[in-house]
GROMACS .gro file of C-alpha atoms in nm:
model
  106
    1UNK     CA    1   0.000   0.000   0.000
    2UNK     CA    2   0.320   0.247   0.084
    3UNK     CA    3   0.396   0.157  -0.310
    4UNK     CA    4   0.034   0.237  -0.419
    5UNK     CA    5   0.023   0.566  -0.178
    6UNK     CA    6   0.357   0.699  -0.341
    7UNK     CA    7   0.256   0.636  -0.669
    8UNK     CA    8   0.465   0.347  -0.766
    9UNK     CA    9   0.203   0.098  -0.856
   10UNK     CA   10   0.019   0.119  -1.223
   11UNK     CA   11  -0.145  -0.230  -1.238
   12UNK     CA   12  -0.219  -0.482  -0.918
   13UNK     CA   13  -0.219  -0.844  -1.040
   14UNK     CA   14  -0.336  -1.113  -0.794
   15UNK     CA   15  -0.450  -1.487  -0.828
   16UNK     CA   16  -0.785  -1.420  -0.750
   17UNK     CA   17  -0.974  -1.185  -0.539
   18UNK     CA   18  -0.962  -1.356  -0.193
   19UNK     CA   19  -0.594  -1.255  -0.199
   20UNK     CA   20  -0.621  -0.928  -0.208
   21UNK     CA   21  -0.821  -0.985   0.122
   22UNK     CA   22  -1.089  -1.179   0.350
   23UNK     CA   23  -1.364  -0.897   0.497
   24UNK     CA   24  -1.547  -0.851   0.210
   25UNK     CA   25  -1.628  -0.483   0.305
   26UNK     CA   26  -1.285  -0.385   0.288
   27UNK     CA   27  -1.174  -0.555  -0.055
   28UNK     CA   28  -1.497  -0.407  -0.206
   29UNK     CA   29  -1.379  -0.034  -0.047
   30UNK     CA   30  -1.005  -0.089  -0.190
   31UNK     CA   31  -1.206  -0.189  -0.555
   32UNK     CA   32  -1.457   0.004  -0.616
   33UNK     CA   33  -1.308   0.347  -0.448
   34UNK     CA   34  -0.917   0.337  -0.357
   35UNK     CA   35  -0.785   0.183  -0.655
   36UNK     CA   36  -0.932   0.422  -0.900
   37UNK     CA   37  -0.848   0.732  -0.726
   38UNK     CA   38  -0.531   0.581  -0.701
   39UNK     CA   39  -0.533   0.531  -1.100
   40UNK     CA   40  -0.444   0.181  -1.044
   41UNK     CA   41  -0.572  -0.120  -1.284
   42UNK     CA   42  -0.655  -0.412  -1.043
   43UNK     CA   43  -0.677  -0.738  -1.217
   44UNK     CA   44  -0.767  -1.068  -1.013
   45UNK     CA   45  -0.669  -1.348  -1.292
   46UNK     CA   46  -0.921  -1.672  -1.200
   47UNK     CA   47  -1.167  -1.421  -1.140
   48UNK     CA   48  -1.176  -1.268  -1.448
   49UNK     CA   49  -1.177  -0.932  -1.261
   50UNK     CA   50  -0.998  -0.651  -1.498
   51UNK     CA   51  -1.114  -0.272  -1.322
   52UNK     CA   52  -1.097  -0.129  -1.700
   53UNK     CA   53  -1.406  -0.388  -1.807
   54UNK     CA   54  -1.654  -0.309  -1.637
   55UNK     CA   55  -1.858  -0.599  -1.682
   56UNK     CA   56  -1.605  -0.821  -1.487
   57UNK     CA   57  -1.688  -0.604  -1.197
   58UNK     CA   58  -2.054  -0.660  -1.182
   59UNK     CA   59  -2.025  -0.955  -0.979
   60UNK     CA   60  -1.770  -0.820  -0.739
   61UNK     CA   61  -1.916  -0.775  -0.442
   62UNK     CA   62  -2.119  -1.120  -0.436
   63UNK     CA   63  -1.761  -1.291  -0.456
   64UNK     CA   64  -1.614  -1.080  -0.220
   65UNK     CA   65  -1.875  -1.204   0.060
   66UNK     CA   66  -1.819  -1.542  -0.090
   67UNK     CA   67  -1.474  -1.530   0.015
   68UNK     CA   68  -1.527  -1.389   0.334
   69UNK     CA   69  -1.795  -1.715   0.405
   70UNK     CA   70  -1.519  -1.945   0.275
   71UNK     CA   71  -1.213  -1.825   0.512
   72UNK     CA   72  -1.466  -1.802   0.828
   73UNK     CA   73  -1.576  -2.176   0.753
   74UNK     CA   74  -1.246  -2.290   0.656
   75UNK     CA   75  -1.139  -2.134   0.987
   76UNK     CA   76  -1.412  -2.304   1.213
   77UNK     CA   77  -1.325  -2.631   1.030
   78UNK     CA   78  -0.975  -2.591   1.145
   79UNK     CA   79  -1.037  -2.517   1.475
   80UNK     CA   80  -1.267  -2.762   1.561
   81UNK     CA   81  -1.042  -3.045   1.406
   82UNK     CA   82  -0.741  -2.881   1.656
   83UNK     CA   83  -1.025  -2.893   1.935
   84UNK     CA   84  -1.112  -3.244   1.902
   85UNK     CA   85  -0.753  -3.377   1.819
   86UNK     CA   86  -0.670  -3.181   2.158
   87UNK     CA   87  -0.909  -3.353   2.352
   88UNK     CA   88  -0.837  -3.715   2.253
   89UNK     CA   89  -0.465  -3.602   2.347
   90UNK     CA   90  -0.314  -3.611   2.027
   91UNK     CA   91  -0.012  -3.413   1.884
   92UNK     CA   92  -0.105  -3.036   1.769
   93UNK     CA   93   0.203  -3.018   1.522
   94UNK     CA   94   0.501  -2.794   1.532
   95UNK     CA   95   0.792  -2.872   1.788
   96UNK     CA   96   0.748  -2.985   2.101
   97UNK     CA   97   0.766  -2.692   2.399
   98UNK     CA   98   1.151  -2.740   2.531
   99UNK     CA   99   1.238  -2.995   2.734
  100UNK     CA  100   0.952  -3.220   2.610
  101UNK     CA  101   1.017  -3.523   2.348
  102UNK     CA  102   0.791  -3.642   2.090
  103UNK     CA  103   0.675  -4.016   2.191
  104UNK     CA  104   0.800  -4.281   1.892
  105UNK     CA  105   0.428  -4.266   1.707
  106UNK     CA  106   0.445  -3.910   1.623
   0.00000   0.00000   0.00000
């Protein structure tokens, strides 16, 4: 954004939209409003989201809140696998804390 805010940035190119961001509200604000007074061209490639067409854009803010719904069920997924692995007093991952040794099945 420093790059963008100094004028240093013509064109933002990102995988898809969901990279650019998870809270829908806020990828929609940098979209629709700070990019173009910014006079930058965003372009989200699997999206087929190019800010010069506008008919790319029309279904912007639907994926945006799809992509928000995706990363907060992904993320309740996650934790609830963690939860239950936790309680049946299996390994989390990572190293163990010092001083402690991973037993032979892990």
């Amino acid at each position: 954004m420093e790059m963008i805010e100094a004028g240093q940035v013509a064109n933002l190119i990102v995988k898809d939209a969901s990279r650019l961001g998870r809270e829908y509200l806020q990828v929609g604000y940098y979209m629709e409003i700070y990019f173009p007074q910014k006079n930058v061209r965003f372009i989200a490639v699997n999206d087929g989201v190019d800010s010069t067409v506008e008919s790319s854009n029309d279904f912007n803010p639907i994926r945006n809140w799809a992509n928000e719904l995706h990363a907060k069920d992904t993320s309740r997924k996650v934790r609830a696998v963690m939860k239950m692995k936790a309680e049946q007093g299996e390994r989390l991952g990572g190293r163990p804390p010092y001083g402690y040794r991973k037993s032979d099945g892990d």
